PDB file of C-alpha atoms in Angstrom:
ATOM      1  CA  MET A  15      22.971 -10.896   8.114  1.00  0.00           C
ATOM      2  CA  LYS A  16      22.520 -13.388   5.246  1.00  0.00           C
ATOM      3  CA  GLU A  17      18.776 -13.526   5.972  1.00  0.00           C
ATOM      4  CA  ILE A  18      18.537  -9.735   5.719  1.00  0.00           C
ATOM      5  CA  LYS A  19      20.412  -9.690   2.415  1.00  0.00           C
ATOM      6  CA  SER A  20      18.155 -12.438   1.093  1.00  0.00           C
ATOM      7  CA  SER A  21      15.045 -10.521   2.209  1.00  0.00           C
ATOM      8  CA  LEU A  22      16.340  -7.335   0.551  1.00  0.00           C
ATOM      9  CA  GLU A  23      17.048  -9.230  -2.688  1.00  0.00           C
ATOM     10  CA  LYS A  24      13.497 -10.623  -2.739  1.00  0.00           C
ATOM     11  CA  ILE A  25      12.072  -7.180  -2.007  1.00  0.00           C
ATOM     12  CA  LEU A  26      14.173  -5.751  -4.842  1.00  0.00           C
ATOM     13  CA  LYS A  27      12.990  -8.408  -7.313  1.00  0.00           C
ATOM     14  CA  VAL A  28       9.322  -7.802  -6.540  1.00  0.00           C
ATOM     15  CA  THR A  29       9.886  -4.018  -6.549  1.00  0.00           C
ATOM     16  CA  SER A  30      11.366  -4.190 -10.046  1.00  0.00           C
ATOM     17  CA  ILE A  31       8.411  -6.252 -11.335  1.00  0.00           C
ATOM     18  CA  PHE A  32       6.018  -3.847  -9.572  1.00  0.00           C
ATOM     19  CA  ARG A  33       7.703  -0.900 -11.278  1.00  0.00           C
ATOM     20  CA  LEU A  34       7.514  -2.537 -14.700  1.00  0.00           C
ATOM     21  CA  GLU A  35       3.829  -3.401 -14.375  1.00  0.00           C
ATOM     22  CA  LYS A  36       2.537  -0.340 -12.506  1.00  0.00           C
ATOM     23  CA  ARG A  37       4.979   2.222 -13.970  1.00  0.00           C
ATOM     24  CA  LYS A  38       5.611   3.622 -10.483  1.00  0.00           C
ATOM     25  CA  TRP A  39       7.441   2.748  -7.293  1.00  0.00           C
ATOM     26  CA  PRO A  40       5.537   1.124  -4.406  1.00  0.00           C
ATOM     27  CA  LEU A  41       4.456   3.654  -1.774  1.00  0.00           C
ATOM     28  CA  HIS A  42       4.846   1.304   1.190  1.00  0.00           C
ATOM     29  CA  ALA A  43       5.550  -2.277   2.220  1.00  0.00           C
ATOM     30  CA  ALA A  44       1.864  -3.224   2.389  1.00  0.00           C
ATOM     31  CA  GLU A  45       1.340  -2.232  -1.256  1.00  0.00           C
ATOM     32  CA  LEU A  46       4.365  -4.264  -2.334  1.00  0.00           C
ATOM     33  CA  GLN A  47       3.337  -7.235  -0.225  1.00  0.00           C
ATOM     34  CA  ALA A  48      -0.194  -7.232  -1.708  1.00  0.00           C
ATOM     35  CA  PHE A  49       1.326  -7.133  -5.198  1.00  0.00           C
ATOM     36  CA  ALA A  50       3.642 -10.042  -4.330  1.00  0.00           C
ATOM     37  CA  LEU A  51       0.675 -12.098  -3.144  1.00  0.00           C
ATOM     38  CA  GLU A  52      -1.079 -11.434  -6.473  1.00  0.00           C
ATOM     39  CA  LEU A  53       2.002 -12.923  -8.143  1.00  0.00           C
ATOM     40  CA  GLY A  54       1.915 -15.930  -5.825  1.00  0.00           C
ATOM     41  CA  LYS A  55       5.082 -14.819  -4.030  1.00  0.00           C
ATOM     42  CA  SER A  56       5.605 -13.970  -0.393  1.00  0.00           C
ATOM     43  CA  LEU A  57       7.763 -11.273   1.141  1.00  0.00           C
ATOM     44  CA  ASP A  58       9.039 -11.503   4.689  1.00  0.00           C
ATOM     45  CA  PHE A  59       9.228  -8.159   6.468  1.00  0.00           C
ATOM     46  CA  SER A  60       9.350  -9.776   9.937  1.00  0.00           C
ATOM     47  CA  ARG A  61      13.042  -8.982  10.521  1.00  0.00           C
ATOM     48  CA  PHE A  62      12.446  -5.280   9.918  1.00  0.00           C
ATOM     49  CA  HIS A  63      11.332  -2.874  12.604  1.00  0.00           C
ATOM     50  CA  ARG A  64      10.699  -0.240   9.937  1.00  0.00           C
ATOM     51  CA  CYS A  65      10.708  -0.376   6.162  1.00  0.00           C
ATOM     52  CA  ARG A  66       9.986   2.949   4.458  1.00  0.00           C
ATOM     53  CA  PHE A  67       9.850   3.594   0.721  1.00  0.00           C
ATOM     54  CA  VAL A  68      11.125   7.071  -0.144  1.00  0.00           C
ATOM     55  CA  ILE A  69      10.437   8.039  -3.753  1.00  0.00           C
ATOM     56  CA  LYS A  70      13.035  10.523  -4.975  1.00  0.00           C
ATOM     57  CA  SER A  71      11.855  10.639  -8.621  1.00  0.00           C
ATOM     58  CA  ASN A  72      10.425   8.421 -11.356  1.00  0.00           C
ATOM     59  CA  ARG A  73      13.918   7.019 -11.754  1.00  0.00           C
ATOM     60  CA  GLU A  74      15.047   6.747  -8.132  1.00  0.00           C
ATOM     61  CA  MET A  75      13.730   5.253  -4.896  1.00  0.00           C
ATOM     62  CA  VAL A  76      15.286   4.562  -1.488  1.00  0.00           C
ATOM     63  CA  LEU A  77      14.206   1.761   0.816  1.00  0.00           C
ATOM     64  CA  ASP A  78      15.072   3.055   4.277  1.00  0.00           C
ATOM     65  CA  PHE A  79      15.066   0.171   6.747  1.00  0.00           C
ATOM     66  CA  CYS A  80      15.684  -0.454  10.398  1.00  0.00           C
ATOM     67  CA  LEU A  81      16.100  -4.013  11.645  1.00  0.00           C
ATOM     68  CA  SER A  82      14.494  -5.339  14.803  1.00  0.00           C
ATOM     69  CA  PRO A  83      16.444  -4.074  17.819  1.00  0.00           C
ATOM     70  CA  SER A  84      18.770  -6.267  19.838  1.00  0.00           C
ATOM     71  CA  GLY A  85      18.398  -6.710  23.589  1.00  0.00           C
ATOM     72  CA  ASP A  86      20.064  -3.352  24.279  1.00  0.00           C
ATOM     73  CA  GLY A  87      17.474  -1.469  22.200  1.00  0.00           C
ATOM     74  CA  TRP A  88      19.853  -0.504  19.388  1.00  0.00           C
ATOM     75  CA  ALA A  89      18.671  -1.398  15.896  1.00  0.00           C
ATOM     76  CA  PRO A  90      20.940  -1.649  12.851  1.00  0.00           C
ATOM     77  CA  ARG A  91      19.859   0.622   9.990  1.00  0.00           C
ATOM     78  CA  GLY A  92      20.469   0.769   6.291  1.00  0.00           C
ATOM     79  CA  ALA A  93      19.293   2.174   2.993  1.00  0.00           C
ATOM     80  CA  MET A  94      18.910   0.459  -0.351  1.00  0.00           C
ATOM     81  CA  GLU A  95      19.130   3.042  -3.122  1.00  0.00           C
ATOM     82  CA  VAL A  96      17.523   1.863  -6.360  1.00  0.00           C
ATOM     83  CA  ARG A  97      17.695   3.795  -9.604  1.00  0.00           C
ATOM     84  CA  VAL A  98      17.096   3.333 -13.290  1.00  0.00           C
ATOM     85  CA  PRO A  99      20.443   3.838 -15.060  1.00  0.00           C
ATOM     86  CA  GLY A 100      20.889   7.127 -16.953  1.00  0.00           C
ATOM     87  CA  MET A 101      20.063   6.271 -20.561  1.00  0.00           C
ATOM     88  CA  GLU A 102      17.824   3.252 -19.941  1.00  0.00           C
ATOM     89  CA  ARG A 103      14.146   3.518 -20.774  1.00  0.00           C
ATOM     90  CA  GLU A 104      11.880   3.659 -17.740  1.00  0.00           C
ATOM     91  CA  ASP A 105      10.123   0.424 -18.696  1.00  0.00           C
ATOM     92  CA  THR A 106      13.271  -1.710 -18.556  1.00  0.00           C
ATOM     93  CA  LEU A 107      14.337  -4.041 -15.794  1.00  0.00           C
ATOM     94  CA  PRO A 108      18.042  -3.225 -15.237  1.00  0.00           C
ATOM     95  CA  LEU A 109      18.370  -1.252 -12.021  1.00  0.00           C
ATOM     96  CA  GLN A 110      21.382   0.111 -10.176  1.00  0.00           C
ATOM     97  CA  VAL A 111      21.311  -0.827  -6.511  1.00  0.00           C
ATOM     98  CA  GLU A 112      23.477   0.425  -3.686  1.00  0.00           C
ATOM     99  CA  ILE A 113      23.056  -0.747  -0.103  1.00  0.00           C
ATOM    100  CA  LYS A 114      24.421   1.536   2.595  1.00  0.00           C
ATOM    101  CA  ASN A 115      24.879   0.810   6.271  1.00  0.00           C
ATOM    102  CA  LEU A 116      23.689   3.658   8.483  1.00  0.00           C
ATOM    103  CA  ALA A 117      24.326   4.404  12.149  1.00  0.00           C
ATOM    104  CA  PRO A 118      22.278   2.246  14.554  1.00  0.00           C
ATOM    105  CA  GLN A 119      19.174   3.802  16.048  1.00  0.00           C
ATOM    106  CA  LYS A 120      17.920   3.512  19.623  1.00  0.00           C
ATOM    107  CA  ILE A 121      14.408   2.061  19.536  1.00  0.00           C
ATOM    108  CA  GLU A 122      11.958   2.646  22.346  1.00  0.00           C
ATOM    109  CA  THR A 123      10.521  -0.507  23.827  1.00  0.00           C
ATOM    110  CA  ARG A 124       6.763  -0.482  23.559  1.00  0.00           C
ATOM    111  CA  SER A 125       4.327  -2.734  25.265  1.00  0.00           C
ATOM    112  CA  TYR A 126       0.980  -3.565  23.752  1.00  0.00           C
ATOM    113  CA  CYS A 127      -1.916  -5.068  25.612  1.00  0.00           C
ATOM    114  CA  THR A 128      -3.542  -7.856  23.661  1.00  0.00           C
ATOM    115  CA  VAL A 129      -7.268  -8.315  23.873  1.00  0.00           C
ATOM    116  CA  GLU A 130      -8.709 -11.777  23.547  1.00  0.00           C
ATOM    117  CA  GLU A 131     -11.031 -12.341  20.585  1.00  0.00           C
ATOM    118  CA  ALA A 132     -13.813 -13.615  22.884  1.00  0.00           C
ATOM    119  CA  VAL A 133     -13.793 -10.360  24.856  1.00  0.00           C
ATOM    120  CA  VAL A 134     -13.922  -8.298  21.670  1.00  0.00           C
ATOM    121  CA  ALA A 135     -16.792 -10.424  20.293  1.00  0.00           C
ATOM    122  CA  GLN A 136     -18.770  -9.964  23.529  1.00  0.00           C
ATOM    123  CA  LYS A 137     -18.339  -6.188  23.422  1.00  0.00           C
ATOM    124  CA  LEU A 138     -19.302  -6.002  19.740  1.00  0.00           C
ATOM    125  CA  SER A 139     -22.450  -8.062  20.258  1.00  0.00           C
ATOM    126  CA  ALA A 140     -23.555  -5.997  23.280  1.00  0.00           C
TER     127      ALA A 140
END
């Protein structure tokens, strides 16, 4: 669980810088990850099955996350609520953060068929 907390802390740090520079919350993980790369930082979302940014207002955002499921298909869930404190200006860095554990969620196992690059290249050139 330490790795998850560390990942959430890094996500929070980059989210706060994103908010300061862009004056908005990130819409999704890909947008935040691209921003982190511009800063020369990397974010690791590999432990998450789902990571959804839910914007409540200009002052409040919730990162709803679901970790990768265990062998039984149940995935731990949580929410990181981030808000700008009441009287603080919107362009300041101090944020209030609350992490909540949510009930685990049953995740369907999905199987994906991988296609070799050579096969794809042949079909594209044909």
